[in-house]
Coordinates of C-alpha atoms in Angstrom, one line a residue:
Chain A
M140 CA 41.7 159.7 150.2
Y141 CA 44.8 158.0 151.2
A142 CA 43.3 156.3 154.3
Q143 CA 40.9 153.5 153.8
M144 CA 39.1 151.3 156.3
V145 CA 41.0 152.8 159.3
E146 CA 39.8 150.9 162.3
S147 CA 38.4 153.3 164.8
G148 CA 39.0 153.1 168.6
T149 CA 36.2 153.6 171.0
S150 CA 35.6 156.4 173.5
D151 CA 34.6 155.9 177.1
D152 CA 32.1 157.7 179.3
S153 CA 34.6 159.2 181.8
A154 CA 34.3 162.9 182.7
E155 CA 37.5 163.6 180.8
A156 CA 36.2 161.9 177.7
E157 CA 33.0 164.0 177.9
A158 CA 35.0 167.2 178.3
F159 CA 37.2 166.2 175.4
Q160 CA 34.2 165.7 173.2
R161 CA 32.8 169.1 174.2
R162 CA 36.0 170.7 173.1
I163 CA 35.8 169.0 169.7
D164 CA 32.1 169.9 169.3
A165 CA 33.1 173.5 170.0
G166 CA 35.6 173.4 167.1
E167 CA 38.7 173.6 169.3
K168 CA 41.9 172.0 168.1
I169 CA 43.5 169.2 170.2
E170 CA 47.2 169.6 170.6
P171 CA 49.9 166.9 171.4
K172 CA 50.1 167.6 175.1
D173 CA 46.4 167.8 175.7
W174 CA 44.5 164.9 177.3
M175 CA 42.9 162.6 174.7
P176 CA 41.2 159.2 174.8
E177 CA 43.5 156.3 174.0
G178 CA 41.1 155.3 171.1
Y179 CA 41.4 158.8 169.6
R180 CA 45.2 158.6 169.7
K181 CA 45.4 155.1 168.2
T182 CA 42.9 155.9 165.5
L183 CA 44.9 159.0 164.5
I184 CA 48.1 157.1 164.4
R185 CA 46.6 154.5 162.1
Q186 CA 45.0 157.1 159.8
I187 CA 48.0 159.5 159.6
G188 CA 50.4 156.6 159.3
Q189 CA 48.4 155.1 156.5
H190 CA 48.3 158.5 154.8
A191 CA 52.0 158.9 155.2
H192 CA 52.7 155.4 153.8
S193 CA 50.5 156.2 150.8
E194 CA 52.6 159.2 150.0
I195 CA 55.8 157.2 150.2
V196 CA 54.6 154.2 148.2
G197 CA 52.8 156.6 145.9
Q198 CA 56.2 157.8 144.7
L199 CA 56.7 154.4 142.9
P200 CA 54.1 154.4 140.2
E201 CA 55.1 157.9 139.2
G202 CA 58.8 157.4 139.7
N203 CA 58.3 154.6 137.1
W204 CA 57.9 157.3 134.5
I205 CA 60.4 160.0 135.5
T206 CA 63.2 158.5 133.5
R207 CA 60.9 158.2 130.5
A208 CA 59.1 161.6 130.6
P209 CA 58.7 162.9 127.1
T210 CA 60.0 166.4 127.5
L211 CA 62.4 168.3 129.9
E212 CA 59.5 170.3 131.2
R213 CA 57.4 167.2 131.9
K214 CA 60.4 165.5 133.6
A215 CA 60.9 168.6 135.8
I216 CA 57.2 168.7 136.8
L217 CA 57.1 165.0 137.6
L218 CA 60.2 165.3 139.7
A219 CA 58.8 168.2 141.6
K220 CA 55.6 166.3 142.2
V221 CA 57.3 163.2 143.5
Q222 CA 59.5 165.3 145.6
D223 CA 56.4 167.0 147.1
E224 CA 55.0 163.6 147.9
A225 CA 58.1 162.6 149.8
G226 CA 57.7 165.9 151.6
H227 CA 54.1 165.1 152.4
G228 CA 55.2 161.8 153.9
L229 CA 57.7 163.7 156.0
Y230 CA 55.1 166.2 157.4
L231 CA 52.7 163.4 158.1
Y232 CA 55.2 161.2 159.9
C233 CA 56.1 164.2 162.0
A234 CA 52.4 164.7 162.8
A235 CA 52.2 161.1 163.8
E236 CA 55.3 161.4 166.0
T237 CA 53.5 164.0 168.1
L238 CA 51.2 161.1 169.1
G239 CA 54.1 159.0 170.5
V240 CA 55.1 156.7 167.7
S241 CA 58.4 157.1 165.8
R242 CA 58.9 157.2 162.1
D243 CA 61.0 154.1 162.2
E244 CA 58.3 152.2 164.0
L245 CA 55.7 153.2 161.5
T246 CA 58.1 152.4 158.6
E247 CA 58.7 148.9 160.0
M248 CA 54.9 148.3 160.3
L249 CA 54.5 149.3 156.6
L250 CA 57.4 147.1 155.5
D251 CA 56.2 143.9 157.4
G252 CA 52.6 144.5 156.2
R253 CA 51.0 145.4 159.6
M254 CA 50.0 148.8 158.3
K255 CA 48.4 149.5 154.9
Y256 CA 48.7 152.2 152.2
S257 CA 46.0 153.2 149.8
S258 CA 44.8 150.5 147.4
I259 CA 45.3 152.7 144.4
F260 CA 49.1 152.5 144.5
N261 CA 48.9 148.8 143.8
Y262 CA 47.8 149.5 140.2
P263 CA 50.5 149.7 137.5
T264 CA 51.3 152.8 135.4
L265 CA 51.6 151.5 131.9
T266 CA 51.7 154.5 129.6
W267 CA 52.5 158.2 129.8
A268 CA 48.8 158.9 129.9
D269 CA 48.7 157.2 133.3
M270 CA 50.8 160.1 134.7
G271 CA 47.8 162.3 133.6
A272 CA 45.2 159.9 135.0
V273 CA 47.0 159.6 138.3
G274 CA 47.2 163.4 138.7
W275 CA 43.7 164.0 137.5
L276 CA 41.8 161.2 139.1
V277 CA 44.0 159.9 142.0
D278 CA 45.1 163.3 143.3
G279 CA 41.6 164.6 142.5
A280 CA 40.1 161.9 144.7
A281 CA 42.7 162.5 147.4
I282 CA 41.8 166.3 147.5
M283 CA 38.1 165.5 148.0
N284 CA 39.0 164.0 151.4
Q285 CA 42.0 166.2 152.3
V286 CA 40.3 169.6 151.9
P287 CA 37.8 168.9 154.7
L288 CA 40.6 167.3 156.8
Q289 CA 42.2 170.8 157.0
R290 CA 39.5 171.3 159.6
T291 CA 40.2 168.0 161.5
S292 CA 40.3 168.2 165.3
Y293 CA 43.9 167.3 165.8
G294 CA 46.1 170.4 165.4
P295 CA 49.3 168.9 163.9
Y296 CA 47.3 166.8 161.4
S297 CA 45.2 169.8 160.4
R298 CA 48.2 172.0 159.8
A299 CA 50.0 169.3 157.8
M300 CA 46.8 169.0 155.6
I301 CA 46.8 172.8 155.0
R302 CA 50.3 172.6 153.5
I303 CA 49.6 169.4 151.6
C304 CA 46.3 170.6 150.0
K305 CA 48.1 173.6 148.4
E306 CA 50.5 171.2 146.6
E307 CA 47.9 168.6 145.8
S308 CA 45.8 171.0 143.8
F309 CA 48.8 171.8 141.7
H310 CA 49.3 168.1 141.2
Q311 CA 45.8 167.6 140.0
R312 CA 46.1 170.5 137.5
Q313 CA 49.2 169.1 136.0
G314 CA 47.5 165.7 135.6
F315 CA 44.6 167.3 133.9
D316 CA 47.0 169.3 131.7
I317 CA 48.7 166.0 130.6
M318 CA 45.2 164.6 129.8
M319 CA 44.3 167.7 127.7
K320 CA 47.5 167.3 125.6
M321 CA 46.8 163.7 125.1
A322 CA 43.1 164.0 124.4
N323 CA 43.8 166.8 121.8
G324 CA 46.9 165.0 120.4
T325 CA 47.4 162.2 117.8
E326 CA 45.2 159.2 117.5
A327 CA 47.7 157.1 119.5
Q328 CA 47.7 159.7 122.3
K329 CA 43.9 159.8 122.4
K330 CA 43.8 156.0 122.6
M331 CA 46.4 156.2 125.5
A332 CA 44.2 158.7 127.3
Q333 CA 41.0 156.7 127.0
D334 CA 42.9 153.5 128.1
A335 CA 44.2 155.3 131.2
L336 CA 40.8 156.5 132.1
D337 CA 39.4 153.0 131.6
R338 CA 41.9 151.5 133.9
F339 CA 42.0 154.1 136.6
W340 CA 38.3 155.0 136.9
Y341 CA 37.1 152.2 139.2
P342 CA 40.3 152.0 141.3
S343 CA 39.9 155.7 141.9
L344 CA 36.3 155.2 143.1
M345 CA 37.6 152.6 145.5
M346 CA 39.9 155.1 147.1
F347 CA 37.0 156.4 149.2
G348 CA 36.6 153.0 150.8
P349 CA 33.5 150.7 150.9
S350 CA 30.0 152.0 151.0
D351 CA 28.8 153.7 154.3
K352 CA 26.4 150.8 154.9
D353 CA 29.4 148.5 155.1
S354 CA 31.8 150.8 156.8
V355 CA 32.0 150.0 160.5
H356 CA 34.5 152.6 161.4
S357 CA 32.8 155.9 160.4
A358 CA 30.6 157.0 163.3
Q359 CA 33.2 157.4 166.1
S360 CA 35.8 158.9 163.8
M361 CA 33.2 161.4 162.6
A362 CA 32.3 162.4 166.1
W363 CA 36.0 163.0 166.8
K364 CA 36.3 165.0 163.6
I365 CA 39.0 162.7 162.4
K366 CA 36.8 161.8 159.5
M367 CA 34.8 164.7 158.1
N368 CA 32.5 163.1 155.5
T369 CA 31.2 159.7 154.8
N370 CA 32.8 157.6 152.0
D371 CA 29.6 157.7 149.9
E372 CA 29.3 161.5 150.2
L373 CA 32.9 162.0 149.0
R374 CA 32.6 159.4 146.2
Q375 CA 29.4 161.2 144.9
K376 CA 31.2 164.5 145.0
F377 CA 34.1 163.1 143.1
V378 CA 31.9 161.6 140.4
D379 CA 29.9 164.9 140.0
Q380 CA 33.1 166.9 139.6
T381 CA 35.0 164.5 137.3
V382 CA 32.3 163.4 134.8
P383 CA 32.1 166.9 133.2
Q384 CA 35.9 167.1 133.1
A385 CA 35.9 163.8 131.2
E386 CA 33.3 165.2 128.8
Y387 CA 35.4 168.3 128.3
L388 CA 38.3 166.0 127.4
G389 CA 36.1 164.1 125.0
L390 CA 36.8 160.9 126.9
A391 CA 34.2 158.3 127.9
V392 CA 33.8 157.3 131.5
P393 CA 33.7 153.5 131.4
D394 CA 30.3 153.1 133.0
P395 CA 27.2 152.3 130.8
D396 CA 24.9 153.2 133.7
L397 CA 26.3 156.6 134.3
R398 CA 23.5 159.2 134.0
W399 CA 22.5 162.5 135.6
N400 CA 19.8 162.3 138.2
E401 CA 17.9 165.5 138.3
T402 CA 16.1 164.6 141.6
K403 CA 19.3 164.2 143.6
G404 CA 21.2 166.7 141.6
G405 CA 24.1 164.3 141.0
Y406 CA 25.1 161.4 138.8
D407 CA 23.9 157.8 139.3
F408 CA 26.9 155.6 138.7
S409 CA 28.0 152.0 139.0
E410 CA 29.8 150.8 142.1
P411 CA 33.3 149.4 141.7
D412 CA 33.9 145.7 142.0
W413 CA 34.3 145.5 145.8
S414 CA 35.6 142.0 145.7
E415 CA 38.5 143.3 143.7
F416 CA 39.1 146.0 146.3
F417 CA 39.2 143.5 149.1
E418 CA 41.6 141.3 147.2
V419 CA 43.9 144.4 146.7
I420 CA 43.7 145.2 150.4
K421 CA 44.6 141.6 151.2
G422 CA 47.8 141.9 149.1
N423 CA 46.5 140.5 145.8
G424 CA 46.5 143.7 143.7
P425 CA 48.5 143.8 140.5
C426 CA 51.6 145.5 142.1
N427 CA 51.3 144.8 145.9
R428 CA 54.4 142.5 145.9
E429 CA 56.5 144.9 143.8
R430 CA 55.6 148.0 145.8
L431 CA 56.4 146.4 149.2
A432 CA 59.5 144.7 147.8
A433 CA 60.8 148.0 146.4
R434 CA 60.3 149.8 149.7
N435 CA 61.9 146.8 151.7
K436 CA 64.8 146.8 149.3
A437 CA 65.4 150.6 149.7
W438 CA 65.2 150.2 153.5
D439 CA 67.5 147.2 153.7
E440 CA 70.0 148.6 151.3
G441 CA 69.9 151.9 153.0
K442 CA 70.8 150.5 156.4
W443 CA 74.5 151.1 156.0
V444 CA 73.9 154.7 155.1
R445 CA 71.7 155.4 158.1
D446 CA 74.1 153.6 160.4
A447 CA 77.0 155.6 159.0
M448 CA 75.3 158.9 159.3
L449 CA 74.4 158.2 163.0
A450 CA 78.0 157.0 163.7
H451 CA 79.5 160.1 162.1
A452 CA 77.1 162.4 164.1
R453 CA 78.1 160.6 167.3
K454 CA 81.8 161.0 166.5
K455 CA 81.4 164.7 165.8
R456 CA 79.5 165.2 169.0
A457 CA 82.2 163.4 171.0
A458 CA 84.9 165.4 169.3
K459 CA 83.1 168.7 170.1
M460 CA 82.8 167.7 173.8
V461 CA 86.5 166.9 174.0
A462 CA 87.3 170.3 172.4
E463 CA 85.1 172.0 174.9
Chain B
M30 CA 80.2 176.3 116.4
D31 CA 82.5 176.3 119.4
V32 CA 79.8 178.0 121.5
F33 CA 77.2 175.4 120.5
E34 CA 79.7 172.6 121.4
F35 CA 80.4 174.2 124.8
L36 CA 76.6 174.7 125.5
C37 CA 76.0 171.0 124.7
R38 CA 78.8 170.0 127.1
M39 CA 77.1 172.0 129.9
G40 CA 73.6 170.9 129.1
D41 CA 74.4 167.3 128.5
N42 CA 76.3 167.0 131.8
T43 CA 73.3 168.3 133.7
L44 CA 70.8 166.3 131.6
V45 CA 72.6 162.9 132.0
L46 CA 73.4 163.4 135.7
G47 CA 69.9 164.7 136.4
S48 CA 68.5 161.6 134.7
R49 CA 70.8 159.3 136.6
I50 CA 69.9 160.8 140.0
S51 CA 66.2 160.6 139.2
E52 CA 66.6 156.8 139.1
W53 CA 66.6 157.0 142.9
C54 CA 63.0 158.3 143.2
G55 CA 61.2 156.1 145.7
H56 CA 64.3 154.0 146.3
G57 CA 66.5 156.1 148.6
P58 CA 67.9 155.1 152.0
A59 CA 66.0 157.7 154.0
L60 CA 63.2 160.1 153.3
E61 CA 65.4 163.2 153.6
E62 CA 67.9 161.7 151.1
E63 CA 65.1 160.9 148.7
I64 CA 63.9 164.5 148.8
A65 CA 67.4 165.9 148.4
L66 CA 68.1 163.6 145.5
A67 CA 64.9 164.6 143.7
N68 CA 65.6 168.2 144.4
T69 CA 69.1 168.0 142.9
A70 CA 67.7 166.2 139.9
L71 CA 65.1 168.9 139.5
D72 CA 67.7 171.6 139.6
L73 CA 69.9 169.8 137.1
I74 CA 67.0 169.3 134.6
G75 CA 66.1 173.0 135.0
Q76 CA 69.7 173.9 134.2
T77 CA 69.5 171.6 131.2
Q78 CA 66.5 173.5 129.9
M79 CA 68.6 176.7 130.1
W80 CA 71.8 175.4 128.6
L81 CA 70.2 173.4 125.8
G82 CA 67.7 176.1 125.2
L83 CA 70.6 178.5 124.6
A84 CA 72.4 175.9 122.5
A85 CA 69.4 175.6 120.2
E86 CA 69.1 179.3 119.9
V87 CA 72.8 179.7 119.1
E88 CA 72.6 176.9 116.5
C89 CA 69.8 178.6 114.6
R90 CA 68.5 175.4 112.9
G91 CA 65.0 175.5 114.4
R92 CA 65.7 172.8 117.0
T93 CA 64.5 173.2 120.6
A94 CA 66.1 172.1 123.9
D95 CA 63.8 169.0 123.8
D96 CA 64.9 168.1 120.3
L97 CA 68.5 168.2 121.5
A98 CA 67.7 166.1 124.6
M99 CA 65.4 163.6 123.0
L100 CA 66.5 163.2 119.4
R101 CA 70.3 163.1 119.3
D102 CA 72.2 159.8 119.4
V103 CA 75.1 158.8 121.6
W104 CA 77.8 160.3 119.3
D105 CA 76.3 163.8 119.6
F106 CA 76.2 163.8 123.4
R107 CA 79.0 165.9 125.0
N108 CA 78.7 164.9 128.7
L109 CA 81.5 163.7 130.8
L110 CA 81.9 159.9 131.2
L111 CA 81.7 160.4 134.9
V112 CA 78.0 161.5 134.9
E113 CA 76.9 158.6 132.7
Q114 CA 78.3 156.0 135.1
P115 CA 75.5 153.8 136.6
K116 CA 74.1 154.8 139.9
G117 CA 75.6 151.9 141.9
D118 CA 74.9 152.0 145.6
F119 CA 74.1 155.2 147.4
G120 CA 77.8 155.8 148.2
Q121 CA 78.7 155.5 144.5
T122 CA 75.9 158.0 143.6
M123 CA 77.1 160.5 146.2
M124 CA 80.8 160.1 145.3
R125 CA 79.9 160.7 141.6
Q126 CA 77.9 163.7 142.6
Y127 CA 80.7 165.2 144.8
L128 CA 83.4 164.7 142.2
F129 CA 81.2 166.5 139.7
D130 CA 80.0 169.2 142.1
Q131 CA 83.5 170.1 143.2
F132 CA 84.3 170.9 139.5
H133 CA 80.9 172.3 138.6
L134 CA 80.6 175.1 141.1
P135 CA 84.0 176.8 140.5
Y136 CA 83.5 176.4 136.7
L137 CA 80.0 178.1 136.9
E138 CA 81.4 180.8 139.2
A139 CA 84.1 181.5 136.5
L140 CA 81.4 181.6 133.8
V141 CA 79.5 184.4 135.7
T142 CA 82.1 186.8 134.2
S143 CA 81.7 185.4 130.7
S144 CA 81.9 187.9 127.8
D145 CA 78.6 186.4 126.6
S146 CA 75.9 187.9 128.8
R147 CA 73.5 185.0 128.2
I148 CA 76.0 182.4 129.4
A149 CA 76.8 184.6 132.4
G150 CA 73.1 184.8 133.3
V151 CA 72.5 181.1 133.2
A152 CA 75.8 180.4 135.1
A153 CA 74.7 182.9 137.9
K154 CA 71.5 181.1 138.4
A155 CA 73.0 177.6 138.2
A156 CA 75.8 178.5 140.6
K157 CA 73.4 179.2 143.4
E158 CA 72.0 175.6 143.0
A159 CA 75.4 174.1 142.5
A160 CA 76.7 175.6 145.8
Y161 CA 74.0 173.8 147.6
H162 CA 74.7 170.5 145.7
L163 CA 78.4 170.8 146.6
E164 CA 77.7 171.5 150.3
R165 CA 75.4 168.5 150.5
S166 CA 77.5 166.0 148.5
R167 CA 80.7 167.0 150.3
M168 CA 79.1 166.6 153.7
T169 CA 77.6 163.2 152.7
V170 CA 80.9 161.9 151.4
I171 CA 82.6 163.0 154.6
A172 CA 79.9 161.4 156.8
L173 CA 79.9 158.1 154.9
G174 CA 83.7 157.9 154.7
D175 CA 84.0 158.6 158.4
G176 CA 80.9 156.7 159.6
T177 CA 81.5 152.9 160.0
K178 CA 83.9 150.4 158.7
E179 CA 81.4 149.2 156.1
S180 CA 80.6 152.7 154.9
N181 CA 84.3 153.5 154.7
N182 CA 84.9 150.4 152.6
R183 CA 82.0 151.3 150.3
M184 CA 83.1 154.9 149.9
Q185 CA 86.7 153.9 149.2
A186 CA 85.5 151.4 146.6
A187 CA 83.4 154.2 145.0
L188 CA 86.4 156.6 144.9
D189 CA 88.6 153.9 143.4
L190 CA 86.0 153.2 140.8
L191 CA 85.2 156.8 139.9
W192 CA 88.5 158.7 140.3
P193 CA 89.8 157.7 136.9
Y194 CA 86.8 159.6 135.4
A195 CA 87.6 162.8 137.2
G196 CA 90.6 163.8 135.0
E197 CA 88.4 164.2 131.9
M198 CA 86.9 167.4 133.4
F199 CA 90.2 169.2 132.9
A200 CA 91.3 167.7 129.6
S201 CA 91.0 170.9 127.5
D202 CA 90.8 170.9 123.7
D203 CA 90.6 173.4 120.9
V204 CA 87.1 174.3 121.8
D205 CA 88.1 175.3 125.4
R206 CA 91.1 177.2 124.2
S207 CA 89.1 179.2 121.6
L208 CA 86.4 180.0 124.2
A209 CA 89.0 181.0 126.8
K210 CA 90.7 183.3 124.3
A211 CA 87.4 185.0 123.5
G212 CA 86.6 185.4 127.3
I213 CA 83.5 183.3 127.0
A214 CA 84.5 180.4 129.3
P215 CA 87.5 179.5 131.4
D216 CA 90.0 176.9 130.3
P217 CA 89.1 173.9 132.6
K218 CA 92.8 172.9 132.9
D219 CA 93.3 176.1 134.9
L220 CA 90.9 174.9 137.5
R221 CA 92.7 171.5 138.0
A222 CA 95.0 172.5 140.8
Q223 CA 92.2 174.1 142.9
Y224 CA 90.1 171.0 142.3
L225 CA 92.8 168.6 143.5
E226 CA 93.4 170.6 146.6
A227 CA 89.7 170.8 147.5
V228 CA 89.2 167.0 146.8
G229 CA 92.3 166.3 148.9
W230 CA 90.9 168.2 151.9
T231 CA 87.5 166.4 151.6
M232 CA 89.0 163.0 151.3
E233 CA 91.3 163.6 154.2
E234 CA 88.3 164.5 156.4
A235 CA 86.4 161.5 155.0
T236 CA 89.4 159.3 155.9
L237 CA 89.6 158.1 152.2
T238 CA 92.6 157.7 150.0
I239 CA 92.8 159.1 146.5
P240 CA 94.2 156.4 144.2
E241 CA 97.7 157.0 142.9
G242 CA 98.4 157.4 139.2
Q243 CA 97.5 160.0 136.6
F244 CA 95.5 157.8 134.2
C245 CA 92.1 159.1 133.2
H246 CA 89.4 157.9 130.9
A247 CA 88.3 160.4 128.2
G248 CA 86.0 160.6 125.2
G249 CA 82.7 161.9 126.8
R250 CA 83.0 165.6 126.5
T251 CA 84.4 165.3 122.9
G252 CA 81.8 162.7 122.0
A253 CA 84.6 160.5 120.6
R254 CA 83.9 157.5 122.8
H255 CA 81.1 157.3 125.4
S256 CA 80.7 154.2 127.6
E257 CA 78.1 151.6 126.8
H258 CA 75.9 152.9 129.7
L259 CA 74.9 156.1 127.8
G260 CA 73.0 154.3 125.1
H261 CA 70.8 152.5 127.6
L262 CA 70.1 155.8 129.4
L263 CA 69.1 157.4 126.1
S264 CA 66.9 154.6 125.0
T265 CA 64.9 155.0 128.2
M266 CA 64.8 158.7 128.2
Q267 CA 64.1 159.2 124.5
W268 CA 61.6 156.3 124.1
L269 CA 58.3 158.2 123.9
Q270 CA 59.7 160.8 121.4
R271 CA 61.1 158.1 119.2
A272 CA 58.1 155.8 119.4
Y273 CA 55.5 158.6 118.6
P274 CA 57.3 161.1 116.3
G275 CA 55.7 164.5 115.9
A276 CA 53.4 164.2 118.9
T277 CA 53.3 167.0 121.5
W278 CA 53.2 166.2 125.1

């Protein structure tokens, strides 16, 4: 899940709002020119924007290893993956633009801290095994949320999700494949793999957002089918799927209280440290400063390029008009 | 071993340039440019796998493409000095790319008729990608040269800096002459006039001036004298393979 704690707008009891809700309940898709409550539009902009920003900032922890990838094939796969992520950002910004906000406006809100991106990208990638853990756990957690979002009520968002999900499942597989190689490799590689799981386990659980009982934004978003499952449901599903994979790899999930619960048909597990999560959200994660600084630097240093491209396009248009 | 030498020249160019471009991941001036840079880097790394794979096969010493990429030192690398130059600003990166692409595409197109069918096969596949690279780098150099006063100044500075590295592409040696004689690869010096003409047209459209003088740096494609930059690129790229010898990834 790349959207966390998205503040939900409220609906009203007008006849239009009631008709709108009936369309959603009937499973219809809402399209850009359709009437929609202001709260629905604003919530979607926040959620899609946060997701897009996460894709963009998410290039950084993986980009950190492209120049150090251990083989040509791994380098090519990682490049393809980071390229996909930039592409996902692009689809999502386009989806947000259909709601009346420009990509530049959203970018500026990311860069000055008014909008957030997923907490997970504020953690450092320290070894090559982290490329495995990011694909396996982080993309795995993202897919948990994104698969149901293919059925979300807003048409452009739903269509973007369908394209994105196809690529995300490839990302998760390549992450697991890296972990397999490491877990079956030398002692040093096994140690690297375990260390990566130790560091990424709880931050991955945090990706789903705080527990439902503390989540104030869920109900309206769920009624609007902007959010399809509760945070706790998705977290449980993620743990149930991932623990057997860790066992298969021969790695230990860093949770002494993890055990199978026959009655509920799922694992009992420890909650992440939510005080750490709130610190990361506030800007005090290990890499918040570096991530935002990197994106601000890219934006500022790219200004002359963007200005020049626009100026050249204007000159070409003017020359074409004179020729005509 | 002339063919091995030639294949290393091809593969090392794409490897070093691909690595250089990938330094931009997450740091580009606009999303579309980041995607295009990653895509170009991906193509070049793919071409590296083919060229160095073939080099390893021709060498017959049990080495793989990865061994050649990750376990040779500076003196064994055969890439042009141009492609190992630091990324600089976006203008410098795109100027480096254009100066290379304008050579790379015609060279690959000539290789398609190589008397060695394996080389012809790799060249045919790579030429399709190189055509797209050239189209994009040429358009970008023109747009940034023509765009604003600042962008024009930056692009002129990039051209002044990199032009002395362009001549090395056409500095033929015995390896080139022997391959040309065998019909395996064209002699690069025969492509020089066409190159100068094409670059001339591009720079005119970009409102940029090609520096005067015939001087060119050399020593990359023969391995005689690389720049100091290559060692740093290799120490990053080869670090895992060097630190954990024998591991598979």
